[in-house]
Coordinates of C-alpha atoms and ligand atoms in Angstrom, one line a residue:
M1 CA 110.4 120.7 78.3
G2 CA 106.9 121.9 78.6
I3 CA 105.5 118.9 80.5
G4 CA 105.8 117.8 84.1
N5 CA 108.1 115.0 85.2
N6 CA 105.4 112.4 85.5
G7 CA 104.1 113.3 82.0
Y8 CA 107.6 113.1 80.7
I9 CA 108.2 109.6 82.1
H10 CA 104.8 108.4 81.0
D11 CA 105.4 109.6 77.4
L12 CA 108.8 108.0 77.3
M13 CA 107.7 104.7 78.7
K14 CA 104.9 104.6 76.2
S15 CA 107.5 105.2 73.5
Y16 CA 109.7 102.4 74.9
C17 CA 106.8 100.0 75.0
H18 CA 106.1 100.9 71.4
Y19 CA 109.7 100.4 70.5
S20 CA 110.2 97.1 72.3
I21 CA 106.9 95.5 71.5
L22 CA 105.6 96.9 68.2
S23 CA 108.6 98.1 66.4
L24 CA 112.4 97.6 66.3
A25 CA 112.9 101.1 65.0
P26 CA 114.1 103.6 67.7
M27 CA 112.0 106.7 67.7
P28 CA 113.4 110.2 67.2
G29 CA 110.9 111.5 69.8
N30 CA 112.7 109.4 72.5
V31 CA 115.9 111.2 71.8
S32 CA 114.3 114.6 72.1
L33 CA 112.8 113.7 75.4
I34 CA 116.2 112.3 76.7
V35 CA 117.9 115.5 75.6
D36 CA 115.3 117.6 77.4
K37 CA 115.8 115.6 80.6
L38 CA 119.6 115.8 80.4
R39 CA 119.5 119.5 79.8
T40 CA 117.9 120.0 83.2
K41 CA 121.1 118.7 84.8
Y42 CA 124.0 119.2 82.4
D43 CA 125.5 122.0 80.4
P44 CA 125.0 121.1 76.7
T45 CA 128.3 122.8 75.6
I46 CA 131.7 121.4 74.9
A47 CA 133.9 120.6 77.9
L48 CA 137.1 121.8 76.3
H49 CA 138.2 125.3 77.3
Y50 CA 139.1 127.8 74.6
T51 CA 138.7 131.4 73.7
T52 CA 139.5 131.6 70.0
P53 CA 138.9 129.2 67.0
F54 CA 142.6 128.6 66.8
E55 CA 142.7 127.4 70.4
L56 CA 139.7 125.2 69.9
V57 CA 141.5 123.4 67.0
I58 CA 144.5 122.8 69.3
A59 CA 142.3 121.6 72.2
V60 CA 140.4 119.2 70.0
S61 CA 143.6 117.8 68.5
L62 CA 145.0 117.2 71.9
S63 CA 141.9 115.5 73.1
A64 CA 142.6 112.4 71.1
Q65 CA 143.2 109.5 73.5
C66 CA 143.1 112.0 76.4
T67 CA 140.5 113.3 78.8
D68 CA 139.0 116.8 78.4
K69 CA 140.0 117.5 82.0
K70 CA 143.7 116.8 81.3
V71 CA 143.6 118.8 78.0
N72 CA 142.2 121.7 79.9
E73 CA 145.0 121.5 82.5
V74 CA 147.6 121.4 79.7
T75 CA 146.1 124.2 77.6
Q76 CA 145.8 126.5 80.6
Q77 CA 149.6 126.6 80.6
F78 CA 150.1 126.3 76.8
F79 CA 147.6 128.9 75.4
P80 CA 149.1 131.9 77.2
V81 CA 152.4 131.4 75.4
L82 CA 150.8 131.3 72.0
H83 CA 148.8 134.6 72.4
G84 CA 146.2 133.2 70.0
D85 CA 148.7 133.5 67.1
P86 CA 149.3 130.5 64.7
R87 CA 152.7 132.1 63.9
A88 CA 153.9 131.5 67.5
L89 CA 153.1 127.8 67.2
A90 CA 154.5 127.5 63.7
D91 CA 157.8 128.9 64.8
M92 CA 158.1 127.3 68.2
P93 CA 160.9 124.7 68.6
I94 CA 159.2 121.2 68.4
E95 CA 160.8 120.2 71.8
A96 CA 159.1 123.2 73.4
I97 CA 155.7 122.1 72.1
E98 CA 156.4 118.6 73.3
G99 CA 157.2 119.9 76.7
Y100 CA 153.9 121.8 77.0
I101 CA 151.7 118.9 75.8
R102 CA 153.5 115.9 77.1
Q103 CA 150.8 114.9 79.6
T104 CA 148.2 114.5 76.9
G105 CA 149.9 111.3 75.6
F106 CA 151.3 110.6 72.1
Y107 CA 152.9 114.0 72.5
R108 CA 155.6 113.6 69.8
A109 CA 153.0 113.0 67.1
K110 CA 150.6 115.6 68.5
A111 CA 153.4 118.2 68.6
R112 CA 154.3 117.6 65.0
N113 CA 150.7 117.7 63.9
L114 CA 150.0 120.9 65.8
Q115 CA 153.0 122.6 64.2
R116 CA 152.0 121.4 60.7
M117 CA 148.4 122.5 61.4
A118 CA 149.5 126.0 62.4
R119 CA 151.7 126.3 59.3
A120 CA 148.9 125.1 57.0
L121 CA 146.5 127.6 58.6
L122 CA 148.9 130.4 57.8
E123 CA 149.9 129.3 54.3
Q124 CA 146.5 128.1 53.0
F125 CA 143.9 129.9 55.1
N126 CA 145.4 133.2 56.0
G127 CA 145.5 132.2 59.6
V128 CA 141.8 131.7 59.8
V129 CA 140.1 128.4 60.8
P130 CA 138.1 127.3 57.8
D131 CA 134.4 126.6 58.0
S132 CA 134.0 123.5 55.9
M133 CA 134.8 119.8 56.6
E134 CA 136.5 119.6 53.2
K135 CA 139.1 122.2 54.3
L136 CA 139.3 121.3 58.0
I137 CA 140.4 117.8 57.3
M138 CA 143.3 119.3 55.3
L139 CA 144.8 120.4 58.6
A140 CA 147.2 117.9 60.3
G141 CA 145.6 116.1 63.3
V142 CA 142.0 117.0 62.2
A143 CA 140.0 114.0 61.1
R144 CA 136.3 113.8 60.4
K145 CA 135.4 113.4 64.1
S146 CA 137.4 116.5 65.1
G147 CA 136.0 118.3 62.1
N148 CA 132.5 117.7 63.3
V149 CA 133.3 119.1 66.8
I150 CA 134.9 122.2 65.3
L151 CA 132.1 122.8 62.7
G152 CA 129.4 122.4 65.4
E153 CA 131.1 124.5 68.0
L154 CA 132.4 127.4 65.8
F155 CA 129.9 127.6 63.0
N156 CA 126.8 125.8 64.2
K157 CA 127.1 123.4 61.3
S158 CA 126.4 119.7 61.6
E159 CA 127.7 117.1 59.2
G160 CA 127.5 114.2 61.7
V161 CA 127.2 113.1 65.3
V162 CA 130.5 112.8 67.2
V163 CA 130.8 109.3 68.7
D164 CA 133.4 109.1 71.4
T165 CA 133.7 106.3 74.1
H166 CA 130.8 107.8 76.2
V167 CA 128.4 108.2 73.3
K168 CA 129.3 104.7 72.0
R169 CA 128.5 103.1 75.4
I170 CA 125.4 105.2 76.5
T171 CA 123.5 105.2 73.2
Q172 CA 123.7 101.4 73.4
R173 CA 122.6 101.3 77.1
L174 CA 119.6 103.5 76.3
R175 CA 118.9 101.4 73.3
I176 CA 118.9 104.5 71.1
V177 CA 120.9 102.6 68.5
P178 CA 119.7 99.1 67.4
L179 CA 122.4 96.7 68.7
E180 CA 122.1 94.4 65.8
Q181 CA 123.2 97.1 63.4
I182 CA 126.4 98.3 65.0
G183 CA 128.8 95.4 64.7
G184 CA 131.3 94.2 67.3
K185 CA 131.6 90.9 69.2
Q186 CA 132.7 91.8 72.7
K187 CA 129.4 91.7 74.5
V188 CA 129.4 93.0 78.1
Y189 CA 126.7 91.7 80.4
Y190 CA 125.5 93.4 83.6
E191 CA 123.6 90.3 84.7
P192 CA 123.7 86.8 83.3
N193 CA 121.8 86.9 79.9
K194 CA 121.3 90.7 80.3
L195 CA 123.3 92.6 77.7
D196 CA 124.7 95.9 78.7
Y197 CA 126.6 97.0 75.6
I198 CA 129.0 95.8 72.9
R199 CA 132.4 97.1 73.7
D200 CA 133.9 96.9 70.2
A201 CA 130.9 98.1 68.3
S202 CA 131.8 100.3 65.3
P203 CA 131.7 104.1 66.0
E204 CA 131.1 104.6 62.3
K205 CA 128.1 102.4 62.3
I206 CA 126.8 104.0 65.5
E207 CA 127.2 107.4 63.9
R208 CA 125.3 106.3 60.8
E209 CA 122.4 105.1 63.0
L210 CA 122.5 108.3 65.1
M211 CA 122.3 110.4 62.0
R212 CA 119.2 108.5 61.1
I213 CA 117.6 108.6 64.5
V214 CA 118.7 111.9 66.2
P215 CA 117.0 115.1 64.9
K216 CA 119.6 117.1 63.0
R217 CA 119.0 120.2 65.2
L218 CA 120.4 118.1 68.1
W219 CA 123.5 116.7 66.4
N220 CA 125.9 119.1 68.2
E221 CA 124.3 119.1 71.6
F222 CA 123.4 115.5 72.0
P223 CA 127.0 114.1 72.3
H224 CA 128.1 116.9 74.7
L225 CA 125.2 115.9 77.0
L226 CA 126.0 112.2 76.8
V227 CA 129.7 112.9 77.5
K228 CA 128.7 114.7 80.7
L229 CA 126.3 111.9 81.8
G230 CA 129.1 109.4 81.0
R231 CA 131.5 111.2 83.3
D232 CA 129.1 111.9 86.1
A233 CA 126.9 108.7 86.3
C234 CA 127.0 106.4 83.4
I235 CA 130.6 105.3 83.7
A236 CA 131.8 102.1 82.0
Q237 CA 132.0 99.9 85.0
R238 CA 129.4 100.0 87.8
P239 CA 127.4 103.0 86.6
H240 CA 125.9 105.1 89.4
C241 CA 122.3 104.3 88.4
A242 CA 120.9 105.4 91.8
V243 CA 121.8 109.0 91.0
C244 CA 121.3 109.0 87.2
I245 CA 118.7 111.4 85.9
L246 CA 117.7 108.8 83.2
Q247 CA 117.3 106.0 85.7
P248 CA 113.5 105.8 85.6
L249 CA 113.6 105.0 81.9
C250 CA 116.8 103.1 81.3
P251 CA 116.4 99.6 80.0
V252 CA 119.6 98.4 81.6
K253 CA 119.6 100.3 84.9
R254 CA 121.1 98.4 87.9
A255 CA 118.8 97.6 90.9
V256 CA 118.8 100.5 93.3
Ligands
SF4_301 S1 120.4 104.2 84.7 FE1 122.5 103.5 84.9 S2 123.0 102.4 83.0 FE2 121.2 103.7 82.6 S3 121.9 105.6 81.7 FE3 121.8 105.9 83.9 S4 123.8 105.4 84.8 FE4 123.7 104.6 82.7

């Protein structure tokens, strides 16, 4: 980070004062400082386990509506039978795929998508995971959000900021995104008259704000760090503010 802890907090609080008193525009510098601080505690890489691009596409597809921890448990059993070969998945009986991935939820739809994805990889891309959003979203089960994860992880390309449930909640708590710009009506209060976050805020609007506020060089790393903070300390209900590395500078920290 290049500056001591006291200097860091001083700089950040100065930025927050500027943000809250002089300007409503969140400052990109705040984000860089937050990322620097999070890096001292968390690994800024993806939590999903994989060893090949093909395995990453499978893991990302399975992670819809499922925790990364559960996906990793499932793929630990599933990947060895595929041997990294899209042909093995393309030819596997659908019931067998369902059996392997059942615990990730929505397993019937996911199994069908995985098989269609493997067949498309073979037929349209010679078995190689493509390196553009335009081509990735042609694969069954890969939407723009998954495409962003894959592009960032495999090709170090950034076409957006991935907004999952943790990023959605924590970017609001830290007031990185302006709450008046992100839609939603379900306001969650942590004390009477003290707004915590907006539960049904729009992920698309949050992503648009983050693409404006977060420096592009951090678009891949930033969500990975927030996901890890969200699992470790900044959980949805009763966050563990006393042990949170961002506690000294969080506008909605609980009394400790
Ligand atoms: S201080 Fe509490 S609310 Fe703020 S980021 Fe940390 S855990 Fe979340």
